[in-house]
CSV table of C-alpha atoms in Angstrom, one decimal:
chain,number,residue,atom,x,y,z
A,1,UNK,CA,-10.3,2.4,12.6
A,2,UNK,CA,-7.7,0.0,12.4
A,3,UNK,CA,-7.7,-0.9,8.4
A,4,UNK,CA,-5.9,-4.0,8.3
A,5,UNK,CA,-4.1,-5.4,4.8
A,6,UNK,CA,-3.6,-9.2,5.0
A,7,UNK,CA,-1.5,-9.9,1.6
A,8,UNK,CA,-1.0,-13.9,0.9
A,9,UNK,CA,-0.4,-16.4,-1.1
A,10,UNK,CA,-3.4,-17.0,-3.4
A,11,UNK,CA,-5.7,-20.4,-2.8
A,12,UNK,CA,-7.0,-19.8,0.6
A,13,UNK,CA,-10.4,-20.1,0.8
A,14,UNK,CA,-13.5,-18.3,1.8
A,15,UNK,CA,-13.6,-20.2,5.0
A,16,UNK,CA,-10.7,-19.4,6.0
A,17,UNK,CA,-10.9,-16.0,5.1
A,18,UNK,CA,-14.5,-15.9,7.2
A,19,UNK,CA,-12.4,-17.5,10.2
A,20,UNK,CA,-9.7,-14.8,10.1
A,21,UNK,CA,-11.5,-12.1,9.7
A,22,UNK,CA,-13.2,-13.1,12.9
A,23,UNK,CA,-10.6,-14.0,15.0
A,24,UNK,CA,-8.6,-11.2,13.9
A,25,UNK,CA,-11.0,-8.5,14.5
A,26,UNK,CA,-11.6,-10.2,17.9
A,27,UNK,CA,-7.8,-9.4,18.4
A,28,UNK,CA,-7.6,-6.0,17.5
A,29,UNK,CA,-10.7,-4.9,19.4
A,30,UNK,CA,-8.9,-6.0,22.6
A,31,UNK,CA,-5.8,-4.8,21.6
A,32,UNK,CA,-6.8,-1.5,20.7
A,33,UNK,CA,-9.9,-1.0,22.6
A,34,UNK,CA,-12.0,-0.4,19.5
A,35,UNK,CA,-15.3,-1.1,18.7
A,36,UNK,CA,-16.2,-3.8,16.4
A,37,UNK,CA,-17.4,-1.9,14.0
A,38,UNK,CA,-14.6,0.2,13.5
A,39,UNK,CA,-12.2,-2.7,12.3
A,40,UNK,CA,-11.7,-2.8,8.5
A,41,UNK,CA,-9.7,-5.9,6.9
A,42,UNK,CA,-8.8,-6.3,2.7
A,43,UNK,CA,-7.3,-9.3,1.9
A,44,UNK,CA,-4.8,-9.0,-1.3
A,45,UNK,CA,-4.1,-12.8,-3.1
A,46,UNK,CA,-0.7,-12.8,-3.8
A,47,UNK,CA,0.1,-14.8,-7.6
A,48,UNK,CA,3.1,-17.5,-7.4
A,49,UNK,CA,4.6,-15.1,-10.4
A,50,UNK,CA,3.7,-12.0,-8.7
A,51,UNK,CA,6.0,-13.3,-5.7
A,52,UNK,CA,9.9,-13.1,-5.3
A,53,UNK,CA,12.3,-14.0,-2.3
A,54,UNK,CA,15.7,-14.6,-2.3
A,55,UNK,CA,16.0,-13.6,-5.5
A,56,UNK,CA,14.1,-16.1,-7.3
A,57,UNK,CA,10.2,-16.2,-8.3
A,58,UNK,CA,8.4,-17.9,-5.8
A,59,UNK,CA,6.9,-19.7,-8.6
A,60,UNK,CA,10.3,-21.6,-9.8
A,61,UNK,CA,11.0,-22.1,-6.0
A,62,UNK,CA,7.6,-24.0,-5.4
A,63,UNK,CA,7.1,-25.9,-8.8
B,1,UNK,CA,3.0,14.6,-7.7
B,2,UNK,CA,0.4,13.2,-6.0
B,3,UNK,CA,-0.4,9.2,-6.5
B,4,UNK,CA,-3.8,8.3,-5.7
B,5,UNK,CA,-4.8,4.6,-4.6
B,6,UNK,CA,-8.9,4.6,-4.5
B,7,UNK,CA,-9.9,0.8,-3.2
B,8,UNK,CA,-13.4,-0.1,-4.0
B,9,UNK,CA,-15.5,-3.0,-4.0
B,10,UNK,CA,-15.7,-4.3,-7.3
B,11,UNK,CA,-18.3,-3.2,-10.0
B,12,UNK,CA,-17.2,0.1,-10.9
B,13,UNK,CA,-17.4,0.8,-15.0
B,14,UNK,CA,-15.4,2.0,-17.1
B,15,UNK,CA,-17.7,5.2,-17.2
B,16,UNK,CA,-17.5,5.6,-13.7
B,17,UNK,CA,-13.6,5.0,-13.5
B,18,UNK,CA,-13.1,7.8,-16.3
B,19,UNK,CA,-15.7,10.1,-14.8
B,20,UNK,CA,-13.7,10.0,-11.6
B,21,UNK,CA,-10.5,10.4,-12.4
B,22,UNK,CA,-10.9,13.5,-14.6
B,23,UNK,CA,-13.1,15.1,-11.6
B,24,UNK,CA,-10.2,13.7,-8.4
B,25,UNK,CA,-7.6,15.4,-11.0
B,26,UNK,CA,-9.5,18.7,-11.2
B,27,UNK,CA,-9.8,18.6,-7.7
B,28,UNK,CA,-6.0,17.8,-6.9
B,29,UNK,CA,-5.0,20.2,-9.4
B,30,UNK,CA,-7.2,23.1,-7.6
B,31,UNK,CA,-6.1,22.5,-4.0
B,32,UNK,CA,-2.4,21.5,-4.6
B,33,UNK,CA,-1.7,23.5,-6.7
B,34,UNK,CA,0.0,21.2,-9.1
B,35,UNK,CA,-0.4,20.3,-13.1
B,36,UNK,CA,-2.6,18.1,-14.4
B,37,UNK,CA,-0.1,16.0,-15.8
B,38,UNK,CA,1.7,15.2,-12.0
B,39,UNK,CA,-1.7,13.5,-10.8
B,40,UNK,CA,-1.7,9.9,-10.9
B,41,UNK,CA,-4.4,7.2,-10.0
B,42,UNK,CA,-4.7,3.8,-9.5
B,43,UNK,CA,-7.7,1.6,-8.9
B,44,UNK,CA,-7.8,-1.4,-6.8
B,45,UNK,CA,-10.5,-3.6,-7.3
B,46,UNK,CA,-11.9,-5.3,-4.1
B,47,UNK,CA,-13.4,-8.7,-4.5
B,48,UNK,CA,-16.2,-9.4,-1.5
B,49,UNK,CA,-14.6,-12.1,-0.3
B,50,UNK,CA,-11.5,-10.2,0.6
B,51,UNK,CA,-13.4,-7.5,2.4
B,52,UNK,CA,-14.0,-7.6,5.5
B,53,UNK,CA,-15.9,-5.1,8.5
B,54,UNK,CA,-17.5,-5.2,11.7
B,55,UNK,CA,-15.6,-9.1,11.7
B,56,UNK,CA,-17.8,-10.6,9.0
B,57,UNK,CA,-16.7,-11.1,5.0
B,58,UNK,CA,-18.6,-8.4,3.3
B,59,UNK,CA,-20.0,-11.5,1.0
B,60,UNK,CA,-21.7,-12.6,4.2
B,61,UNK,CA,-23.1,-9.0,4.9
B,62,UNK,CA,-24.4,-8.5,1.3
B,63,UNK,CA,-25.7,-12.1,0.0
C,1,UNK,CA,-16.5,2.3,1.0
C,2,UNK,CA,-13.8,3.7,-1.3
C,3,UNK,CA,-10.8,4.0,1.1
C,4,UNK,CA,-8.4,6.3,-1.0
C,5,UNK,CA,-4.9,7.2,-0.2
C,6,UNK,CA,-3.1,10.3,-1.1
C,7,UNK,CA,0.9,10.0,-1.3
C,8,UNK,CA,2.0,13.4,-1.3
C,9,UNK,CA,5.6,15.7,-0.9
C,10,UNK,CA,5.5,17.0,2.3
C,11,UNK,CA,4.5,20.7,3.0
C,12,UNK,CA,1.1,20.6,2.3
C,13,UNK,CA,-1.1,22.4,5.0
C,14,UNK,CA,-4.0,21.6,7.2
C,15,UNK,CA,-5.9,23.8,5.2
C,16,UNK,CA,-5.0,21.9,2.0
C,17,UNK,CA,-6.0,18.8,3.5
C,18,UNK,CA,-9.2,19.9,5.2
C,19,UNK,CA,-10.3,21.1,1.4
C,20,UNK,CA,-9.1,18.1,-0.3
C,21,UNK,CA,-10.6,15.9,2.2
C,22,UNK,CA,-14.3,18.2,1.5
C,23,UNK,CA,-14.1,18.2,-2.4
C,24,UNK,CA,-12.6,14.8,-3.0
C,25,UNK,CA,-15.4,13.3,-1.2
C,26,UNK,CA,-17.8,15.0,-2.9
C,27,UNK,CA,-16.4,14.0,-6.2
C,28,UNK,CA,-16.1,10.3,-5.0
C,29,UNK,CA,-20.3,10.1,-3.8
C,30,UNK,CA,-21.6,11.5,-6.7
C,31,UNK,CA,-19.5,9.2,-9.2
C,32,UNK,CA,-19.7,6.1,-7.4
C,33,UNK,CA,-23.0,6.8,-6.0
C,34,UNK,CA,-21.5,5.9,-2.4
C,35,UNK,CA,-22.5,7.8,1.3
C,36,UNK,CA,-20.8,10.7,2.1
C,37,UNK,CA,-20.2,8.3,5.4
C,38,UNK,CA,-18.6,5.1,3.6
C,39,UNK,CA,-15.5,7.5,1.9
C,40,UNK,CA,-12.4,7.1,4.1
C,41,UNK,CA,-9.2,9.3,2.9
C,42,UNK,CA,-5.8,8.7,4.3
C,43,UNK,CA,-2.7,11.4,3.6
C,44,UNK,CA,1.1,10.1,3.2
C,45,UNK,CA,3.3,12.5,3.3
C,46,UNK,CA,6.6,12.0,1.1
C,47,UNK,CA,9.9,13.6,2.3
C,48,UNK,CA,12.1,14.6,-0.7
C,49,UNK,CA,14.8,11.7,0.7
C,50,UNK,CA,12.0,9.7,0.2
C,51,UNK,CA,11.1,10.1,-3.2
C,52,UNK,CA,13.2,9.1,-6.6
C,53,UNK,CA,12.1,9.5,-10.3
C,54,UNK,CA,14.4,9.7,-13.4
C,55,UNK,CA,16.9,7.7,-11.7
C,56,UNK,CA,17.3,10.7,-9.1
C,57,UNK,CA,16.5,11.5,-5.6
C,58,UNK,CA,13.9,14.4,-5.7
C,59,UNK,CA,16.2,15.9,-3.3
C,60,UNK,CA,18.8,15.8,-5.4
C,61,UNK,CA,16.7,17.4,-8.3
C,62,UNK,CA,14.7,20.1,-6.1
C,63,UNK,CA,17.7,21.4,-4.1
D,1,UNK,CA,14.3,-6.6,5.2
D,2,UNK,CA,13.3,-4.9,2.8
D,3,UNK,CA,9.8,-5.3,1.3
D,4,UNK,CA,9.8,-4.3,-2.5
D,5,UNK,CA,6.4,-3.6,-4.3
D,6,UNK,CA,6.3,-3.1,-7.8
D,7,UNK,CA,3.6,-1.8,-9.4
D,8,UNK,CA,3.7,-2.1,-13.1
D,9,UNK,CA,1.1,-2.1,-16.5
D,10,UNK,CA,0.0,-5.4,-16.9
D,11,UNK,CA,1.5,-7.5,-19.8
D,12,UNK,CA,5.0,-7.9,-18.3
D,13,UNK,CA,6.0,-11.9,-18.7
D,14,UNK,CA,6.8,-14.2,-16.4
D,15,UNK,CA,10.6,-14.0,-17.6
D,16,UNK,CA,10.9,-10.3,-17.3
D,17,UNK,CA,9.5,-10.8,-14.1
D,18,UNK,CA,12.3,-13.6,-13.0
D,19,UNK,CA,15.1,-11.4,-14.3
D,20,UNK,CA,13.8,-8.4,-12.6
D,21,UNK,CA,13.6,-10.1,-9.2
D,22,UNK,CA,16.9,-11.7,-9.7
D,23,UNK,CA,18.5,-8.0,-10.7
D,24,UNK,CA,17.0,-6.2,-8.4
D,25,UNK,CA,17.6,-8.6,-5.3
D,26,UNK,CA,21.5,-7.9,-6.3
D,27,UNK,CA,20.7,-4.1,-6.2
D,28,UNK,CA,19.2,-4.1,-2.9
D,29,UNK,CA,21.4,-6.6,-1.2
D,30,UNK,CA,25.1,-4.8,-2.4
D,31,UNK,CA,23.0,-1.4,-1.4
D,32,UNK,CA,21.9,-2.0,1.9
D,33,UNK,CA,24.1,-4.5,2.7
D,34,UNK,CA,21.5,-6.7,3.4
D,35,UNK,CA,21.5,-10.9,3.2
D,36,UNK,CA,19.3,-12.3,-0.4
D,37,UNK,CA,17.1,-13.9,1.8
D,38,UNK,CA,15.8,-11.2,3.6
D,39,UNK,CA,14.6,-9.3,0.5
D,40,UNK,CA,10.8,-10.0,-0.3
D,41,UNK,CA,9.7,-8.5,-4.1
D,42,UNK,CA,5.6,-8.3,-4.9
D,43,UNK,CA,4.5,-7.2,-7.9
D,44,UNK,CA,1.0,-5.8,-9.1
D,45,UNK,CA,-0.3,-6.1,-12.1
D,46,UNK,CA,-2.2,-2.5,-13.0
D,47,UNK,CA,-5.0,-2.5,-15.8
D,48,UNK,CA,-5.1,0.0,-18.4
D,49,UNK,CA,-8.5,0.6,-16.9
D,50,UNK,CA,-7.1,1.0,-13.6
D,51,UNK,CA,-4.9,3.3,-14.3
D,52,UNK,CA,-5.5,7.1,-14.7
D,53,UNK,CA,-3.0,10.0,-15.2
D,54,UNK,CA,-3.2,13.4,-16.8
D,55,UNK,CA,-7.0,13.6,-15.6
D,56,UNK,CA,-7.6,10.5,-17.9
D,57,UNK,CA,-7.8,6.7,-17.8
D,58,UNK,CA,-4.9,5.1,-19.5
D,59,UNK,CA,-7.1,2.7,-21.3
D,60,UNK,CA,-8.2,6.1,-23.0
D,61,UNK,CA,-4.8,7.5,-24.2
D,62,UNK,CA,-3.8,4.3,-25.4
D,63,UNK,CA,-6.3,2.7,-27.4
E,1,UNK,CA,5.3,3.7,-15.7
E,2,UNK,CA,6.4,1.2,-13.0
E,3,UNK,CA,6.1,3.0,-9.3
E,4,UNK,CA,8.3,1.1,-7.0
E,5,UNK,CA,7.6,1.4,-2.9
E,6,UNK,CA,11.2,0.5,-0.9
E,7,UNK,CA,9.9,-0.4,2.7
E,8,UNK,CA,12.9,-0.9,4.7
E,9,UNK,CA,14.1,-0.4,8.5
E,10,UNK,CA,14.9,2.6,9.4
E,11,UNK,CA,18.4,4.1,9.4
E,12,UNK,CA,19.5,4.3,6.2
E,13,UNK,CA,21.4,6.9,4.7
E,14,UNK,CA,20.6,9.5,1.7
E,15,UNK,CA,24.0,8.3,0.0
E,16,UNK,CA,22.4,5.0,0.5
E,17,UNK,CA,19.1,5.7,-1.0
E,18,UNK,CA,20.6,7.7,-4.0
E,19,UNK,CA,22.4,5.2,-4.7
E,20,UNK,CA,19.3,2.2,-4.5
E,21,UNK,CA,17.4,4.9,-6.8
E,22,UNK,CA,20.3,4.8,-9.3
E,23,UNK,CA,20.7,1.5,-9.6
E,24,UNK,CA,17.4,0.0,-9.4
E,25,UNK,CA,15.7,2.8,-11.9
E,26,UNK,CA,18.7,1.0,-14.3
E,27,UNK,CA,17.9,-2.7,-13.8
E,28,UNK,CA,13.8,-1.3,-14.0
E,29,UNK,CA,14.5,0.0,-17.9
E,30,UNK,CA,16.7,-2.7,-19.0
E,31,UNK,CA,14.0,-5.6,-18.4
E,32,UNK,CA,11.0,-3.9,-18.3
E,33,UNK,CA,11.9,-1.6,-21.4
E,34,UNK,CA,10.4,1.7,-20.5
E,35,UNK,CA,12.2,5.0,-20.0
E,36,UNK,CA,13.8,6.6,-17.6
E,37,UNK,CA,11.7,8.9,-17.1
E,38,UNK,CA,8.8,6.7,-16.2
E,39,UNK,CA,10.4,4.7,-13.2
E,40,UNK,CA,9.1,6.7,-9.7
E,41,UNK,CA,10.5,5.0,-6.3
E,42,UNK,CA,9.0,5.8,-2.9
E,43,UNK,CA,11.1,4.4,0.6
E,44,UNK,CA,9.2,4.1,3.8
E,45,UNK,CA,11.3,4.2,6.8
E,46,UNK,CA,10.4,0.9,8.8
E,47,UNK,CA,10.7,1.8,12.7
E,48,UNK,CA,11.6,-0.9,15.2
E,49,UNK,CA,8.7,-0.4,16.9
E,50,UNK,CA,6.4,-1.0,13.7
E,51,UNK,CA,7.9,-4.1,12.8
E,52,UNK,CA,7.2,-7.4,14.3
E,53,UNK,CA,8.0,-11.0,12.7
E,54,UNK,CA,7.6,-14.7,14.1
E,55,UNK,CA,5.6,-13.2,16.8
E,56,UNK,CA,7.3,-10.3,18.5
E,57,UNK,CA,8.4,-7.0,17.8
E,58,UNK,CA,11.6,-6.3,16.2
E,59,UNK,CA,12.6,-3.9,18.8
E,60,UNK,CA,12.7,-6.7,21.4
E,61,UNK,CA,14.6,-9.1,18.9
E,62,UNK,CA,17.4,-6.7,18.0
E,63,UNK,CA,17.8,-4.9,21.5
F,1,UNK,CA,4.3,-15.7,4.0
F,2,UNK,CA,1.7,-13.7,5.1
F,3,UNK,CA,2.3,-9.8,5.1
F,4,UNK,CA,0.0,-7.6,7.2
F,5,UNK,CA,0.0,-4.1,7.6
F,6,UNK,CA,-2.0,-2.3,10.3
F,7,UNK,CA,-3.2,1.1,9.7
F,8,UNK,CA,-3.9,2.8,12.9
F,9,UNK,CA,-4.2,5.8,14.4
F,10,UNK,CA,-1.4,7.3,16.3
F,11,UNK,CA,-1.1,6.9,20.1
F,12,UNK,CA,-0.7,3.1,20.5
F,13,UNK,CA,1.7,2.0,22.5
F,14,UNK,CA,4.7,-0.1,22.2
F,15,UNK,CA,2.7,-3.0,24.7
F,16,UNK,CA,-0.3,-2.8,22.6
F,17,UNK,CA,1.5,-3.6,19.6
F,18,UNK,CA,3.8,-5.9,20.8
F,19,UNK,CA,0.8,-7.9,22.1
F,20,UNK,CA,-0.8,-7.6,18.6
F,21,UNK,CA,2.1,-8.9,16.9
F,22,UNK,CA,1.8,-12.1,19.4
F,23,UNK,CA,-2.1,-12.6,18.9
F,24,UNK,CA,-2.0,-11.4,15.4
F,25,UNK,CA,0.5,-14.1,14.2
F,26,UNK,CA,-1.2,-16.6,16.4
F,27,UNK,CA,-4.3,-16.0,15.0
F,28,UNK,CA,-2.5,-16.3,11.5
F,29,UNK,CA,-0.7,-19.4,11.8
F,30,UNK,CA,-3.7,-21.2,13.2
F,31,UNK,CA,-5.9,-20.0,10.6
F,32,UNK,CA,-4.1,-20.6,7.2
F,33,UNK,CA,-2.0,-23.5,8.4
F,34,UNK,CA,1.4,-21.4,7.9
F,35,UNK,CA,4.4,-21.5,10.5
F,36,UNK,CA,4.9,-18.7,13.2
F,37,UNK,CA,8.3,-17.5,11.1
F,38,UNK,CA,6.4,-16.8,7.9
F,39,UNK,CA,4.4,-13.9,9.6
F,40,UNK,CA,5.4,-10.2,9.0
F,41,UNK,CA,3.6,-7.6,10.3
F,42,UNK,CA,4.0,-3.4,9.8
F,43,UNK,CA,2.1,-0.8,11.6
F,44,UNK,CA,1.7,2.2,10.3
F,45,UNK,CA,0.7,5.0,12.5
F,46,UNK,CA,-2.1,7.6,11.0
F,47,UNK,CA,-1.8,11.3,12.5
F,48,UNK,CA,-5.0,12.5,13.1
F,49,UNK,CA,-4.2,15.8,10.3
F,50,UNK,CA,-4.0,12.5,7.5
F,51,UNK,CA,-7.2,10.6,8.3
F,52,UNK,CA,-10.6,12.2,6.7
F,53,UNK,CA,-13.6,10.4,7.3
F,54,UNK,CA,-17.0,11.6,5.9
F,55,UNK,CA,-15.5,14.4,4.3
F,56,UNK,CA,-14.0,15.8,7.0
F,57,UNK,CA,-10.4,16.2,8.7
F,58,UNK,CA,-10.2,13.7,11.6
F,59,UNK,CA,-8.5,16.5,13.5
F,60,UNK,CA,-11.7,18.6,13.0
F,61,UNK,CA,-14.1,16.0,14.3
F,62,UNK,CA,-12.6,14.9,17.4
F,63,UNK,CA,-10.9,18.5,18.7
């Protein structure tokens, strides 16, 4: 039943996402005592032009 | 005033979205007794690599 | 597989939410040709102090 | 600590986003008395086919 | 048309939210050249037990 | 930089959330090779009346 959204800077590989889904699902099932087939995970890729912190666009900070 | 977000696997057609906006707006206006011009609907297309369930990436389950 | 979030002003009754879940699920299964047990709906109740439009808090507009 | 998400119709320029990040961060730091490096802003570009209002797709209203 | 969500630690006053809605709407209308009545702002109050950073619950960091 | 939102049925204890924040942060830092102080986690408690699946309110399914 947990629905998890992971917003992260673009550039993560499918392999990294595959690994995270596996490990994160394990952590959630252990901690919340829910079954594995109740865990849903969504990734949101954040473009550098769509992320601002400290008053600046991230694409300006990390050129 | 309802603001509705529909997160769905990529691949839905514009025609399907058009139909859903029409029917969903009807349902909401009837049930919540709000005017049609107060209903806002947003779609979020979910890529298969960005969706994990049951500990696996959806792109690995539905190859 | 559709995950639907309905943000709406506080004050809707459980009966209205029950009805909306039923009707909205019907509309989604028809339009997107998905099975009923793949549709998830979440409500978010919006307090009048937590909603602003047109430059004003809603609690100031609707006193 | 404020985390701000700005969902807006696609087509805004990087320059507009840069300016909004700067000004919005100023407004938030003043009003909430938080430090500038605690303010995070995310943009979500909304395609015209993914936005419906008043029962119609926006791409049908604004052809 | 911009829909803005402000997630912030609980404890902000209605006066602070009122002021933020006013100033943020001004900033958005100027930068994006949209009319004032197209700007919607939502606050989400974050409880200290519902916020974790750096591997710790915020309620444990700020006791 | 990952911003993670965990939407889960109400009733989780602070101890469970504390443990999840710790373990989830570990998993994310390992998999995405980011520093621990870049990981932010938000919980959203879902009331049974605000969650519908399979066309029914969860509060009707789990009485």
